[in-house]
């Protein structure tokens, strides 16, 4: 069906649903794919940005964290904006903002400008995803939502997995700025197609915007993320960090109290009274942490430790991405038959197994092994993600579907942000521990460490260097050897910690159930 035909079709008078919904949904998925892609495609270019902008690892982290955090902060506004201006209008405005932000990022000249432009980009990206989900609920007949969810889910899961491959190609063979430039033509095409091929949802009467709630949640999240990001460098017991943590806790407490005491809250937290909704959102947080945490550090290992190019690094992550795409439609159909109590725990255990395999990672691990471990993890992602999202809304009344989607989107975005931040903090902690341990062992003349030193000296003597240059080269090689060993040891420890969290989550997933949601007779009419 062509886009023009999609524009002319009429929605069902009773439900506002479309008989031919596939083409409009595919158009909307373009925007969703772009928004999610930018959560991972940038990671491959971080080493280049470090060199170009002259910053350190903790500084460059904010290029990813700022984007993901703003997505989470902006998403709660989507329900009110969609009702106020119409969902398609909000979607198209979001696409325009996202495309402009991408263009600005491509011309950034410093770390601060890059972070500022990523925030602009994220404002658009944060509104795209809930708009697509809201349109999907209204356009697609209830008995076809599973198939539609599979199409939408492929964009959500494949985009962050394909990002490293596409980003690696652009960084290595074109220029790292093209990871943003490529969004410009795609964004323009997506805007045109949406204007021509996506029916609008008419605005509905809205209540006053919840400014107190929006301000409280924004302040709480910003304070918490800043504290967790800078705690290692500022000191966890420092006055600044303690003040940020108190600010976050007080703001969050006020937000929860306020949302539970006003008639039209920004986020309807009363939805957490539904057991499956509460458990599923907790599981989505853990899944997002495991997904985006690994996607942040695996390129660092590939490029900085193993010396691969950006394209090679991304290419090694392509097979797991494709495998995820193959598993997801199967998982969607299987969910209709067996429900979440089987699929989600099995999926989480597959993710945990893949993460646990990474405990074997060394500086000499075969690339085939890394691909295999990632494939195991990707099977789990495909099995767990869509059934978890489906279970989250299975008990929610249709009238509250928009609020439920907003909350779930916030949880997903925050999971990605916390995944990066927690990985950084865990790495910093165990890195310092490992470095201290190696220093003590060297001072004590540990046999293993002395053997390592002897091996390095033997290589230098074989190269024919004079004593002065040999000593300088020895020091440099020793530091690199210790650094790479510490990195892989730390990576191993962090993977085991996340694997254990996933096992615990798999047990909690046994409490999920597949509720029955009746068809909603009161969809807003589409123009």
XYZ file of C-alpha atoms in Angstrom:
527
model
C 0.000 0.000 0.000
C 1.394 3.427 -0.945
C 1.788 6.346 1.421
C -0.804 8.294 -0.557
C -3.296 5.464 -0.181
C -2.620 5.304 3.539
C -3.468 8.972 3.772
C -6.870 8.519 2.152
C -8.022 5.472 4.086
C -10.672 6.070 6.701
C -10.447 4.839 10.293
C -13.108 2.638 11.763
C -15.927 4.770 13.053
C -16.104 2.809 16.295
C -12.463 2.499 17.167
C -10.430 4.928 15.083
C -8.367 2.000 13.793
C -7.130 1.510 10.236
C -7.763 -1.485 8.026
C -4.390 -1.000 6.303
C -2.057 0.068 9.090
C 1.201 -1.480 7.883
C 2.441 1.388 5.667
C 1.806 4.169 8.224
C 3.465 2.100 10.949
C 6.538 1.464 8.795
C 6.808 5.218 8.181
C 6.632 5.887 11.914
C 9.237 3.207 12.619
C 11.777 5.235 10.594
C 11.684 7.939 13.249
C 11.746 5.418 16.098
C 14.741 3.658 14.568
C 16.653 6.947 14.237
C 15.964 7.957 17.830
C 17.076 4.618 19.296
C 20.031 4.278 16.912
C 21.627 7.387 18.364
C 21.817 5.757 21.799
C 24.511 3.381 20.509
C 25.963 4.599 17.222
C 27.867 7.362 19.008
C 29.724 4.931 21.285
C 32.003 3.739 18.489
C 33.144 7.309 17.861
C 33.959 8.094 21.507
C 37.693 7.250 21.177
C 37.951 9.672 18.236
C 36.080 12.363 20.169
C 38.473 11.946 23.092
C 41.390 12.755 20.777
C 39.656 15.551 18.862
C 38.264 17.341 21.923
C 41.201 16.531 24.215
C 39.118 15.123 27.085
C 39.203 12.020 29.290
C 36.953 8.956 29.485
C 34.713 10.335 32.223
C 34.193 13.567 30.322
C 33.284 11.911 27.040
C 30.788 9.692 28.871
C 28.404 12.654 28.966
C 28.011 12.577 25.184
C 26.037 9.344 25.651
C 24.654 9.938 29.140
C 23.276 13.430 28.423
C 21.384 12.132 25.390
C 19.876 9.179 27.239
C 19.021 11.229 30.335
C 17.235 13.945 28.352
C 15.248 11.240 26.565
C 13.997 10.092 29.953
C 13.182 13.614 31.137
C 11.379 14.658 27.939
C 9.323 11.473 27.517
C 6.839 12.239 30.366
C 5.799 15.393 28.489
C 4.676 13.401 25.459
C 1.227 12.442 26.736
C 0.217 16.040 27.436
C 1.764 17.392 24.226
C 0.129 14.700 22.083
C -3.276 15.456 23.536
C -2.739 19.210 23.181
C -1.483 19.386 19.597
C -2.270 15.975 18.094
C 0.089 13.015 18.015
C 1.171 13.293 14.381
C 1.910 17.000 14.825
C 4.001 16.236 17.910
C 5.788 13.451 16.038
C 6.675 15.701 13.103
C 7.863 18.550 15.334
C 10.004 16.030 17.219
C 11.512 14.841 13.925
C 12.363 18.423 12.973
C 14.070 19.060 16.339
C 15.950 15.762 16.132
C 17.175 16.494 12.597
C 18.311 20.027 13.512
C 20.091 18.659 16.593
C 21.880 16.085 14.440
C 23.100 18.808 12.073
C 24.402 20.875 15.001
C 26.224 17.837 16.469
C 27.976 17.297 13.135
C 29.505 20.785 13.417
C 30.353 20.724 17.147
C 33.773 22.151 18.014
C 34.243 21.111 21.652
C 32.947 18.664 24.233
C 30.623 21.274 25.744
C 29.113 22.160 22.364
C 28.686 18.462 21.549
C 26.852 17.833 24.829
C 24.637 20.913 24.287
C 23.696 19.841 20.762
C 23.100 16.255 21.901
C 20.580 17.671 24.374
C 18.780 19.424 21.496
C 18.827 16.163 19.546
C 17.469 14.251 22.549
C 14.542 16.633 23.015
C 13.260 15.501 19.640
C 14.245 11.874 20.175
C 12.468 11.728 23.526
C 9.135 12.652 21.945
C 9.435 10.365 18.913
C 9.193 7.001 20.666
C 6.030 7.597 22.750
C 4.388 9.263 19.734
C 5.021 6.162 17.631
C 3.659 3.882 20.358
C 0.557 6.032 20.842
C -0.128 6.072 17.094
C 0.351 2.311 16.941
C -2.242 1.754 19.686
C -4.753 3.926 17.822
C -4.115 2.735 14.264
C -3.752 -1.015 14.742
C -6.715 -3.320 15.482
C -6.415 -5.070 18.838
C -6.043 -8.507 17.287
C -3.056 -7.266 15.249
C -1.129 -5.517 18.020
C 1.207 -8.502 18.385
C 2.350 -8.270 14.780
C 2.645 -4.479 15.062
C 4.616 -4.828 18.274
C 7.066 -7.104 16.482
C 7.685 -4.468 13.801
C 8.089 -1.741 16.401
C 10.227 -3.959 18.619
C 12.680 -4.693 15.826
C 13.392 -0.964 15.605
C 13.829 -0.723 19.366
C 16.223 -3.683 19.694
C 17.974 -3.759 16.318
C 18.860 -0.073 16.277
C 21.210 -0.128 19.305
C 22.725 -3.389 18.092
C 23.328 -2.252 14.504
C 24.593 1.135 15.685
C 28.177 -0.018 16.381
C 28.524 -1.562 12.893
C 27.143 1.432 11.023
C 28.974 3.857 13.280
C 32.199 1.894 12.917
C 32.009 2.037 9.132
C 31.391 5.790 9.124
C 34.126 6.493 11.679
C 36.777 4.379 9.974
C 36.065 4.963 6.295
C 34.308 8.333 6.175
C 34.445 10.637 9.206
C 33.087 10.363 12.742
C 30.906 13.437 12.207
C 28.905 11.490 9.644
C 27.246 9.498 12.416
C 25.217 12.711 12.848
C 25.201 13.982 9.258
C 23.508 10.810 8.016
C 20.441 11.678 10.104
C 19.761 14.825 8.059
C 18.551 13.268 4.760
C 16.825 10.409 6.602
C 15.060 12.914 8.850
C 13.878 15.023 5.910
C 12.496 11.946 4.131
C 10.797 10.746 7.340
C 9.114 14.147 7.802
C 7.827 14.157 4.219
C 6.509 10.586 4.444
C 4.805 11.270 7.771
C 3.101 14.339 6.304
C 1.839 12.325 3.353
C 1.216 8.871 4.770
C 0.365 9.036 8.491
C -3.171 10.020 9.562
C -3.427 12.456 12.412
C -5.021 11.946 15.804
C -7.130 14.972 16.590
C -6.199 16.988 19.713
C -8.294 16.292 22.785
C -9.191 18.539 25.733
C -6.246 18.803 28.100
C -5.813 19.805 31.716
C -3.252 22.324 32.937
C 0.321 21.163 32.554
C 1.873 19.725 35.724
C 4.815 22.137 36.070
C 5.602 21.115 39.655
C 5.777 17.457 38.744
C 7.895 18.091 35.646
C 10.319 20.299 37.566
C 10.634 17.864 40.454
C 11.384 14.798 38.327
C 13.848 16.725 36.151
C 15.738 18.051 39.195
C 15.800 14.647 40.862
C 17.113 12.796 37.817
C 19.706 15.421 36.970
C 21.042 15.524 40.529
C 21.193 11.753 40.843
C 22.931 11.227 37.517
C 25.449 13.988 38.162
C 26.262 12.506 41.568
C 26.708 8.971 40.281
C 28.802 10.186 37.363
C 31.184 12.424 39.336
C 31.263 10.527 42.627
C 34.514 8.786 41.750
C 36.389 11.995 40.938
C 34.794 14.333 43.483
C 34.749 11.748 46.277
C 31.614 9.965 47.408
C 31.809 11.607 50.793
C 32.412 15.118 49.445
C 30.021 17.919 50.261
C 28.997 18.344 46.602
C 28.069 14.694 46.091
C 26.191 14.460 49.386
C 24.257 17.636 48.511
C 23.352 16.252 45.077
C 22.143 12.966 46.566
C 20.024 14.766 49.152
C 18.586 17.023 46.444
C 17.729 14.007 44.298
C 16.091 12.123 47.176
C 14.039 15.106 48.351
C 12.947 15.994 44.804
C 11.933 12.402 44.089
C 9.994 12.170 47.373
C 8.176 15.398 46.531
C 7.478 14.173 43.005
C 5.942 10.922 44.247
C 3.855 12.732 46.881
C 2.713 15.383 44.416
C 1.789 12.919 41.664
C -0.289 10.871 44.102
C -2.211 13.908 45.387
C -3.200 15.807 42.244
C -6.056 14.798 39.919
C -4.064 15.085 36.666
C -0.447 14.064 37.324
C 2.380 14.181 34.813
C 2.933 10.444 35.374
C 0.192 8.314 36.873
C 2.212 6.432 39.484
C -0.933 4.663 40.670
C -0.410 2.283 37.749
C 2.277 0.567 39.805
C -0.517 -1.027 41.829
C -0.763 -3.518 38.953
C 1.695 -6.274 39.816
C 2.824 -7.146 36.306
C 3.310 -3.472 35.430
C 5.523 -2.899 38.464
C 7.597 -6.064 38.015
C 7.936 -5.637 34.243
C 9.249 -2.088 34.577
C 11.829 -3.247 37.114
C 12.901 -5.974 34.689
C 13.100 -3.474 31.822
C 15.456 -1.355 33.918
C 17.775 -4.338 34.499
C 17.621 -5.358 30.825
C 18.451 -1.815 29.692
C 21.401 -1.633 32.079
C 22.804 -4.892 30.715
C 22.224 -3.799 27.101
C 23.601 -0.274 27.103
C 26.317 -0.920 29.674
C 27.927 -3.535 27.442
C 27.392 -1.465 24.296
C 29.340 1.364 25.963
C 32.454 -0.592 26.984
C 32.751 -3.344 24.386
C 33.882 -0.881 21.661
C 36.484 0.466 24.101
C 37.837 -3.067 24.565
C 37.818 -3.791 20.833
C 39.566 -0.575 19.824
C 41.760 0.442 22.758
C 42.781 -3.011 24.009
C 42.701 -5.114 20.840
C 43.656 -2.357 18.396
C 40.767 -2.866 15.966
C 39.399 -0.119 13.768
C 35.974 1.341 14.418
C 34.395 -0.535 11.504
C 35.916 -3.861 12.536
C 34.716 -3.291 16.086
C 31.170 -2.630 14.937
C 31.211 -5.457 12.386
C 31.894 -8.015 15.124
C 28.646 -6.932 16.785
C 26.546 -7.329 13.635
C 25.819 -11.112 13.868
C 24.279 -10.769 17.353
C 22.168 -7.857 16.079
C 20.822 -9.878 13.172
C 20.130 -12.804 15.484
C 18.036 -10.543 17.707
C 15.967 -9.563 14.675
C 15.322 -13.207 13.856
C 14.311 -14.139 17.405
C 11.906 -11.256 18.058
C 9.026 -12.244 15.710
C 9.243 -15.791 17.083
C 9.103 -14.443 20.631
C 6.071 -12.305 19.816
C 4.083 -15.248 18.479
C 5.212 -17.479 21.332
C 4.115 -14.867 23.872
C 0.526 -15.182 22.625
C 0.644 -18.906 23.338
C 2.574 -19.316 26.592
C 2.598 -15.854 28.161
C 5.459 -14.122 29.988
C 6.066 -16.566 32.864
C 8.067 -18.891 30.610
C 9.530 -16.575 27.986
C 10.809 -13.765 30.190
C 12.689 -15.900 32.763
C 14.227 -17.984 29.955
C 15.252 -14.842 28.111
C 16.785 -13.281 31.227
C 18.750 -16.455 31.926
C 20.098 -16.424 28.363
C 21.231 -12.814 28.864
C 22.821 -13.768 32.187
C 24.602 -16.714 30.564
C 26.003 -14.489 27.837
C 27.197 -11.950 30.396
C 28.719 -14.730 32.510
C 30.666 -15.994 29.487
C 32.350 -12.577 29.334
C 34.077 -13.319 32.635
C 36.589 -15.246 30.493
C 37.553 -12.148 28.508
C 41.307 -11.534 28.215
C 43.547 -9.554 25.882
C 43.944 -12.695 23.771
C 40.331 -13.951 23.607
C 39.366 -15.185 20.135
C 36.954 -12.885 18.331
C 34.751 -15.869 17.510
C 34.265 -16.426 21.243
C 33.236 -12.801 21.722
C 30.707 -13.080 18.869
C 29.358 -16.332 20.341
C 28.947 -14.857 23.826
C 27.174 -11.848 22.331
C 24.873 -14.107 20.303
C 23.791 -15.927 23.460
C 23.065 -12.558 25.065
C 21.161 -11.391 21.959
C 18.904 -14.462 21.978
C 17.984 -13.568 25.535
C 17.290 -9.951 24.551
C 14.993 -11.096 21.761
C 13.121 -13.490 24.046
C 12.779 -11.172 27.032
C 12.299 -7.598 25.837
C 9.029 -7.680 23.852
C 7.229 -10.149 26.190
C 8.255 -7.972 29.151
C 6.898 -4.839 27.483
C 3.689 -6.681 26.561
C 3.241 -7.988 30.099
C 3.770 -4.474 31.464
C 0.582 -3.180 29.803
C -1.436 -6.403 29.809
C -3.368 -5.443 32.959
C -3.568 -1.703 32.311
C -7.018 -0.289 31.419
C -7.077 0.995 27.816
C -7.766 4.543 28.974
C -4.424 4.528 30.826
C -2.364 3.041 27.969
C -0.764 6.396 27.121
C 0.381 6.976 30.697
C 1.673 3.407 30.934
C 3.695 3.846 27.731
C 5.177 7.094 29.031
C 6.310 5.452 32.265
C 7.745 2.444 30.427
C 9.653 4.728 28.049
C 11.100 6.636 31.001
C 12.209 3.365 32.601
C 13.865 2.227 29.369
C 15.705 5.508 28.914
C 16.855 5.706 32.501
C 17.999 2.099 32.328
C 20.260 3.033 29.421
C 21.647 6.057 31.252
C 22.200 4.161 34.491
C 23.734 1.302 32.513
C 26.487 3.587 31.283
C 26.945 5.388 34.599
C 26.949 2.226 36.720
C 29.421 0.542 34.388
C 31.721 3.561 34.663
C 31.484 3.614 38.443
C 32.020 -0.138 38.775
C 34.964 0.091 36.398
C 36.474 2.968 38.366
C 36.087 1.100 41.650
C 37.517 -2.221 40.510
C 40.128 -0.525 38.349
C 41.553 1.251 41.399
C 41.455 -1.994 43.375
C 43.237 -3.931 40.633
C 45.845 -1.201 40.088
C 46.586 -1.095 43.814
C 46.864 -4.874 43.930
C 49.321 -4.949 41.039
C 51.449 -2.240 42.623
C 51.642 -4.189 45.879
C 52.483 -7.421 44.108
C 55.288 -5.774 42.158
C 56.767 -4.337 45.356
C 56.591 -7.737 47.018
C 58.298 -9.473 44.126
C 55.326 -11.692 43.267
C 56.445 -14.579 41.070
C 53.691 -14.092 38.495
C 54.437 -10.416 38.126
C 58.177 -11.010 37.988
C 57.624 -13.504 35.192
C 55.665 -10.850 33.325
C 58.540 -8.378 33.815
C 61.068 -10.936 32.647
C 59.057 -11.564 29.499
C 58.939 -7.865 28.671
C 62.688 -7.447 29.286
C 63.433 -10.414 27.062
C 61.519 -8.820 24.198
C 63.394 -5.553 24.649
C 66.803 -7.209 24.741
C 65.972 -9.122 21.581
C 65.205 -5.824 19.816
C 68.750 -4.534 20.488
C 67.872 -1.349 22.411
C 70.553 0.382 24.491
C 70.063 0.359 28.315
C 68.572 3.881 28.585
C 66.028 3.380 25.827
C 65.352 -0.142 27.029
C 64.474 1.174 30.499
C 62.100 3.813 29.066
C 60.506 1.300 26.741
C 60.222 -1.160 29.621
C 58.330 1.352 31.758
C 55.919 2.173 28.921
C 55.292 -1.475 28.091
C 54.847 -2.383 31.740
C 52.240 0.313 32.232
C 50.384 -0.770 29.112
C 50.524 -4.431 30.133
C 49.174 -3.636 33.580
C 46.535 -1.296 32.141
C 45.168 -3.836 29.664
C 45.227 -6.632 32.242
C 43.432 -4.469 34.792
C 40.816 -3.469 32.195
C 39.961 -7.056 31.258
C 39.959 -8.213 34.893
C 37.596 -5.378 35.785
C 35.375 -6.166 32.808
C 35.162 -9.777 33.976
C 34.077 -8.767 37.479
C 31.423 -6.327 36.261
C 29.941 -8.898 33.861
C 29.544 -11.400 36.707
C 27.797 -8.779 38.858
C 25.299 -7.983 36.079
C 24.775 -11.715 35.399
C 23.848 -12.293 39.043
C 21.388 -9.382 38.918
C 19.773 -10.941 35.846
C 19.413 -14.320 37.583
C 17.625 -12.644 40.484
C 15.427 -10.809 37.960
C 14.562 -14.119 36.276
C 13.144 -15.359 39.576
C 11.082 -12.176 39.946
C 9.788 -12.633 36.380
C 7.947 -15.769 37.453
C 5.380 -13.459 39.063
C 4.425 -11.883 35.712
C 1.069 -12.735 34.218
C -0.697 -12.096 30.946
C -3.745 -9.979 31.666
C -6.693 -9.506 29.375
C -7.310 -6.038 27.954
C -10.585 -5.475 26.225
C -10.785 -3.499 23.002
C -11.034 0.199 23.616
C -14.143 1.664 21.991
C -13.145 5.260 22.507
C -10.040 5.900 20.453
C -9.623 9.465 19.351
C -10.812 9.948 15.801
C -8.128 10.309 13.146
C -8.247 13.184 10.729
